[in-house]
CSV table of C-alpha atoms in Angstrom, one decimal:
chain,number,residue,atom,x,y,z
A,331,LEU,CA,-181.1,-36.0,-33.6
A,332,ALA,CA,-180.3,-38.0,-30.4
A,333,ALA,CA,-177.0,-39.8,-30.6
A,334,ALA,CA,-178.6,-42.8,-29.1
A,335,SER,CA,-181.1,-43.2,-31.9
A,336,VAL,CA,-179.1,-42.3,-35.0
A,337,CYS,CA,-175.5,-43.2,-35.7
A,338,PHE,CA,-173.5,-42.4,-38.9
A,339,GLY,CA,-170.7,-44.8,-39.7
A,340,ARG,CA,-169.6,-47.4,-37.2
A,341,CYS,CA,-171.2,-47.1,-33.7
A,342,ALA,CA,-169.1,-48.0,-30.7
A,343,LEU,CA,-171.1,-50.7,-28.9
A,344,ALA,CA,-170.8,-51.0,-25.2
A,345,ALA,CA,-169.3,-54.1,-23.7
A,346,GLU,CA,-170.0,-55.3,-20.2
A,347,LEU,CA,-167.7,-56.6,-17.6
A,348,LYS,CA,-169.2,-58.6,-14.7
A,349,GLY,CA,-167.1,-59.6,-11.8
A,350,ALA,CA,-167.1,-61.4,-8.5
A,351,VAL,CA,-164.6,-61.2,-5.6
A,352,LEU,CA,-164.3,-64.3,-3.4
A,353,ASP,CA,-162.2,-65.4,-0.5
A,354,GLU,CA,-159.9,-68.1,-1.8
A,355,ALA,CA,-160.2,-70.3,1.3
A,356,THR,CA,-164.0,-70.0,1.9
A,357,ALA,CA,-165.2,-69.3,-1.7
A,358,GLN,CA,-167.5,-66.7,-0.2
A,359,PRO,CA,-168.1,-63.2,-1.6
A,360,ILE,CA,-166.1,-60.5,0.2
A,361,ALA,CA,-166.1,-56.7,0.2
A,362,ALA,CA,-163.1,-55.2,-1.6
A,363,ARG,CA,-161.6,-52.2,-3.4
A,364,VAL,CA,-161.8,-52.4,-7.3
A,365,TYR,CA,-159.6,-50.6,-9.8
A,366,VAL,CA,-160.4,-50.7,-13.5
A,367,TYR,CA,-158.0,-49.1,-16.1
A,368,ASP,CA,-158.0,-49.2,-19.9
A,369,SER,CA,-154.8,-49.6,-21.9
A,370,THR,CA,-154.2,-45.8,-21.8
A,371,GLY,CA,-154.4,-45.7,-18.0
A,372,GLU,CA,-157.9,-44.1,-18.0
A,373,PRO,CA,-159.8,-45.2,-14.8
A,374,PHE,CA,-163.4,-46.3,-14.5
A,375,HIS,CA,-165.8,-46.8,-11.6
A,376,VAL,CA,-167.9,-50.0,-11.2
A,377,LYS,CA,-171.4,-50.6,-9.9
A,378,SER,CA,-172.7,-53.2,-7.5
A,379,ASP,CA,-175.3,-55.9,-8.3
A,380,GLY,CA,-177.4,-56.0,-5.1
A,381,GLY,CA,-175.1,-54.1,-2.8
A,382,SER,CA,-173.3,-50.8,-2.3
A,383,ALA,CA,-170.6,-49.3,-4.5
A,384,ILE,CA,-168.7,-46.2,-3.2
A,385,SER,CA,-166.8,-44.3,-5.8
A,386,TYR,CA,-163.6,-42.4,-4.8
A,387,ASP,CA,-161.9,-39.8,-7.0
A,388,LYS,CA,-159.2,-37.5,-5.6
A,389,ARG,CA,-156.9,-35.8,-8.1
A,390,ARG,CA,-154.0,-33.5,-7.3
A,391,GLY,CA,-152.3,-33.4,-10.7
A,392,SER,CA,-151.8,-35.9,-13.5
A,393,LYS,CA,-149.4,-38.0,-11.5
A,394,SER,CA,-151.1,-37.8,-8.1
A,395,PHE,CA,-154.6,-39.3,-7.9
A,396,GLU,CA,-156.6,-42.0,-6.3
A,397,PHE,CA,-159.5,-43.5,-8.3
A,398,HIS,CA,-161.3,-46.7,-7.3
A,399,THR,CA,-164.6,-48.2,-6.2
A,400,THR,CA,-165.3,-49.9,-2.8
A,401,ILE,CA,-167.9,-52.6,-3.1
A,402,SER,CA,-169.8,-54.6,-0.6
A,403,ALA,CA,-169.7,-58.5,-0.7
A,404,HIS,CA,-171.7,-58.5,-4.0
A,405,PRO,CA,-170.9,-58.9,-7.7
A,406,PHE,CA,-169.9,-55.8,-9.6
A,407,ARG,CA,-170.4,-54.7,-13.2
A,408,VAL,CA,-169.4,-51.9,-15.6
A,409,GLU,CA,-170.2,-51.0,-19.2
A,410,LEU,CA,-167.1,-50.1,-21.2
A,411,PRO,CA,-166.0,-49.6,-24.8
A,412,ALA,CA,-164.5,-52.7,-26.3
A,413,GLY,CA,-160.8,-53.1,-25.6
A,414,GLU,CA,-158.2,-54.3,-23.1
A,415,TYR,CA,-158.6,-53.5,-19.4
A,416,THR,CA,-156.7,-54.1,-16.2
A,417,VAL,CA,-158.7,-55.0,-13.1
A,418,THR,CA,-157.0,-54.9,-9.7
A,419,ILE,CA,-158.7,-56.0,-6.4
A,420,GLU,CA,-157.4,-55.1,-3.0
A,421,LYS,CA,-158.7,-55.9,0.5
A,422,GLY,CA,-156.8,-54.2,3.3
A,423,LYS,CA,-153.3,-55.4,4.4
A,424,GLU,CA,-154.1,-59.1,5.2
A,425,TYR,CA,-155.0,-60.1,1.6
A,426,ILE,CA,-152.7,-60.3,-1.3
A,427,PRO,CA,-153.9,-58.0,-4.1
A,428,ALA,CA,-154.8,-59.6,-7.4
A,429,THR,CA,-154.6,-58.1,-10.9
A,430,ARG,CA,-156.1,-59.5,-14.1
A,431,THR,CA,-156.1,-58.3,-17.7
A,432,VAL,CA,-159.3,-58.8,-19.7
A,433,LYS,CA,-160.3,-58.1,-23.4
A,434,LEU,CA,-163.9,-56.9,-24.0
A,435,THR,CA,-165.6,-57.3,-27.3
A,436,ASP,CA,-168.3,-55.2,-28.9
A,437,ASP,CA,-171.8,-55.8,-27.4
A,438,GLY,CA,-170.5,-58.8,-25.4
A,439,VAL,CA,-170.5,-59.7,-21.7
A,440,THR,CA,-167.2,-60.9,-20.0
A,441,SER,CA,-167.3,-62.5,-16.6
A,442,LEU,CA,-164.4,-62.4,-14.2
A,443,THR,CA,-164.0,-64.1,-10.9
A,444,ILE,CA,-161.1,-63.1,-8.7
A,445,ARG,CA,-160.2,-65.1,-5.6
A,446,LEU,CA,-158.1,-63.2,-3.0
A,447,ARG,CA,-155.7,-65.2,-0.8
A,448,ARG,CA,-155.5,-64.2,2.8
A,449,TRP,CA,-151.9,-64.5,4.1
A,450,ILE,CA,-152.7,-63.7,7.8
A,451,ASP,CA,-155.7,-63.2,10.1
A,452,MET,CA,-154.6,-60.9,12.9
A,453,SER,CA,-157.9,-60.6,14.7
A,454,SER,CA,-157.9,-64.4,15.2
A,455,ARG,CA,-154.7,-63.9,17.1
A,456,GLY,CA,-156.1,-61.1,19.3
A,457,TRP,CA,-154.8,-58.1,17.3
A,458,TYR,CA,-157.2,-55.6,15.8
A,459,SER,CA,-156.7,-52.9,13.3
A,460,GLY,CA,-157.9,-49.3,13.8
A,461,GLU,CA,-157.9,-45.9,12.2
A,462,THR,CA,-158.3,-42.5,14.0
A,463,HIS,CA,-157.9,-40.2,11.0
A,464,VAL,CA,-161.0,-41.0,9.0
A,465,HIS,CA,-162.5,-38.3,6.7
A,466,ARG,CA,-165.3,-40.4,5.3
A,467,THR,CA,-169.0,-40.3,6.0
A,468,VAL,CA,-170.7,-42.4,8.7
A,469,ALA,CA,-173.0,-43.8,6.0
A,470,GLU,CA,-169.9,-45.1,4.0
A,471,LEU,CA,-168.2,-46.9,6.9
A,472,PRO,CA,-170.1,-50.2,6.9
A,473,THR,CA,-168.9,-50.9,3.4
A,474,LEU,CA,-165.4,-49.3,3.7
A,475,GLN,CA,-164.4,-51.0,7.0
A,476,LEU,CA,-165.3,-54.4,5.7
A,477,ALA,CA,-163.5,-53.8,2.4
A,478,GLU,CA,-160.4,-52.4,4.1
A,479,ASN,CA,-160.7,-54.9,7.0
A,480,VAL,CA,-160.4,-52.1,9.6
A,481,ASN,CA,-161.9,-53.3,12.9
A,482,VAL,CA,-162.2,-50.0,14.7
A,483,ALA,CA,-162.7,-46.5,13.2
A,484,PHE,CA,-163.2,-43.0,14.6
A,485,PRO,CA,-164.7,-40.9,11.8
A,486,LEU,CA,-164.0,-37.1,12.3
A,487,THR,CA,-167.6,-36.0,12.0
A,488,ALA,CA,-166.6,-32.5,13.1
A,489,TRP,CA,-163.7,-30.7,11.5
A,490,VAL,CA,-162.9,-27.2,13.0
A,491,LYS,CA,-160.6,-25.1,10.8
A,492,ASP,CA,-161.3,-21.6,12.1
A,493,SER,CA,-160.5,-20.2,15.6
A,494,GLU,CA,-163.9,-18.6,15.7
A,495,GLN,CA,-165.8,-21.8,15.0
A,496,THR,CA,-167.0,-24.6,17.3
A,497,PRO,CA,-168.1,-28.1,16.2
A,498,VAL,CA,-171.8,-27.2,16.7
A,499,ASP,CA,-171.4,-24.2,14.4
A,500,GLN,CA,-170.9,-26.4,11.3
A,501,GLY,CA,-174.4,-26.3,10.0
A,502,SER,CA,-175.9,-29.7,10.8
A,503,SER,CA,-179.0,-29.7,12.9
A,504,SER,CA,-179.1,-31.6,16.2
A,505,ARG,CA,-181.3,-34.2,14.5
A,506,ASP,CA,-178.6,-34.9,11.9
A,507,ARG,CA,-175.6,-35.0,14.3
A,508,PRO,CA,-174.2,-38.4,15.0
A,509,GLN,CA,-175.0,-40.0,18.3
A,510,GLY,CA,-172.4,-40.8,21.0
A,511,ARG,CA,-172.8,-44.6,20.9
A,512,LEU,CA,-170.9,-47.5,19.5
A,513,VAL,CA,-172.1,-48.7,16.0
A,514,HIS,CA,-171.6,-52.4,15.3
A,515,ILE,CA,-171.1,-53.4,11.6
A,516,ASP,CA,-170.6,-57.0,12.6
A,517,GLU,CA,-169.0,-58.9,15.5
A,518,THR,CA,-165.4,-57.6,14.7
A,519,HIS,CA,-166.0,-54.3,13.0
A,520,VAL,CA,-167.2,-51.2,14.9
A,521,PHE,CA,-167.0,-47.4,14.9
A,522,TRP,CA,-167.6,-44.5,17.2
A,523,PRO,CA,-169.3,-41.8,15.3
A,524,MET,CA,-168.7,-38.7,17.5
A,525,ASN,CA,-165.1,-37.4,17.1
A,526,THR,CA,-163.7,-33.9,16.4
A,527,GLU,CA,-160.6,-32.6,14.6
A,528,TYR,CA,-159.4,-29.1,15.6
A,529,GLU,CA,-157.1,-28.2,12.6
A,530,ILE,CA,-156.7,-24.5,12.8
A,531,PHE,CA,-155.9,-22.7,9.5
A,532,THR,CA,-157.4,-19.3,10.3
A,533,VAL,CA,-157.1,-17.3,13.5
A,534,ARG,CA,-159.4,-14.3,14.0
A,535,GLY,CA,-159.9,-14.0,10.2
A,536,ALA,CA,-156.2,-14.2,9.2
A,537,ASN,CA,-154.5,-17.2,7.6
A,538,HIS,CA,-152.4,-18.7,10.4
A,539,THR,CA,-151.8,-22.4,10.3
A,540,LEU,CA,-151.3,-23.9,13.8
A,541,GLY,CA,-151.7,-27.7,13.6
A,542,ALA,CA,-154.2,-30.3,14.6
A,543,VAL,CA,-155.5,-32.3,17.6
A,544,PHE,CA,-158.2,-34.9,17.7
A,545,VAL,CA,-160.8,-35.4,20.4
A,546,LEU,CA,-161.9,-39.0,20.0
A,547,ASN,CA,-164.8,-40.9,21.6
A,548,HIS,CA,-166.7,-38.0,23.1
A,549,ARG,CA,-170.3,-38.3,24.1
A,550,THR,CA,-171.9,-35.0,23.2
A,551,PRO,CA,-171.0,-32.3,20.6
A,552,LEU,CA,-168.3,-29.9,21.7
A,553,GLU,CA,-169.3,-26.3,22.0
A,554,LEU,CA,-165.8,-24.9,22.3
A,555,SER,CA,-163.5,-23.1,19.9
A,556,ALA,CA,-159.7,-23.3,19.9
A,557,PRO,CA,-157.4,-21.7,21.0
A,558,PRO,CA,-157.4,-21.7,24.0
A,559,VAL,CA,-156.8,-25.5,24.1
A,560,GLY,CA,-157.1,-25.9,27.9
A,561,PRO,CA,-160.9,-25.9,28.1
A,562,VAL,CA,-161.1,-28.3,25.1
A,563,ALA,CA,-158.8,-30.7,27.0
A,564,GLU,CA,-160.9,-30.4,30.2
A,565,GLU,CA,-164.1,-31.0,28.4
A,566,ALA,CA,-162.6,-34.0,26.6
A,567,ARG,CA,-161.6,-35.6,29.9
A,568,ARG,CA,-165.0,-34.9,31.4
A,569,GLN,CA,-166.6,-36.8,28.6
A,570,GLY,CA,-164.1,-39.7,28.8
A,571,ALA,CA,-162.6,-38.9,25.4
A,572,PHE,CA,-159.0,-39.4,24.2
A,573,LEU,CA,-156.8,-36.7,22.8
A,574,GLU,CA,-154.5,-37.5,19.9
A,575,LEU,CA,-151.8,-35.2,18.5
A,576,ASP,CA,-151.7,-35.0,14.7
A,577,LYS,CA,-149.1,-33.4,12.5
A,578,HIS,CA,-146.4,-33.3,15.2
A,579,SER,CA,-144.1,-30.9,13.5
A,580,TRP,CA,-146.6,-28.0,13.2
A,581,PRO,CA,-146.3,-24.8,15.4
A,582,TRP,CA,-149.0,-26.0,17.9
A,583,SER,CA,-147.2,-29.3,18.7
A,584,VAL,CA,-144.8,-28.2,21.4
A,585,MET,CA,-147.5,-26.4,23.3
A,586,ILE,CA,-150.3,-29.0,22.9
A,587,VAL,CA,-148.3,-31.8,24.5
A,588,PRO,CA,-147.9,-30.2,28.0
A,589,GLN,CA,-151.1,-28.1,27.9
A,590,MET,CA,-153.5,-30.8,26.7
A,591,LYS,CA,-151.6,-33.8,28.0
A,592,VAL,CA,-152.4,-35.8,24.9
A,593,ASP,CA,-152.8,-39.5,25.0
């Protein structure tokens, strides 16, 4: 018999939490990051009412994990067993995080409105935030950048980890590859979708970690493997791209600086 139709003893009825995240100064809805935990520390994802909700769940052991939901500027909701929960809302570095404790009852709806206070507005002073090491999909960025208040992002849409591989070898068809053009989320949030990370872990079939370098802001897909790194640098310059050294203490680092003349 289906558990949904027959229940022996006391059935655990679902409670519902509905929430809204507002800017304290403007009282307008804002995109944000939402954490929900029960009294034992178990995390839960929320859903969006009318917008987008991007779940994130990375675990590397019981004490090392990241579990949250990024929501657009719309209300959120989640069905939970009755009990006590902690809700934390974050929005980048310019808003002060807020935490609330709520008690949910069987078969009831609890509404929660959290107003985040902004302690500084750097872009109004001519300073803009950016991130070059972005391992998130292009489709997620419009919600993520607004929620994290990141003005400029360079998603690494090609990630080369083998010396025999080139960015165009990674399986996506030419139709699905990102275009070399600026994408405007709004007036102060943009991203450039064509960027490559060369992070070599395997050389000619053998495990041999070298390091990483980013080619940012190139116009067309790169058709070069690495090493050698000289041709990659030349092609990056030809396309007007920037070179960023990543993981400075790795074996490649002392060679990449003079050979590629990273920015």
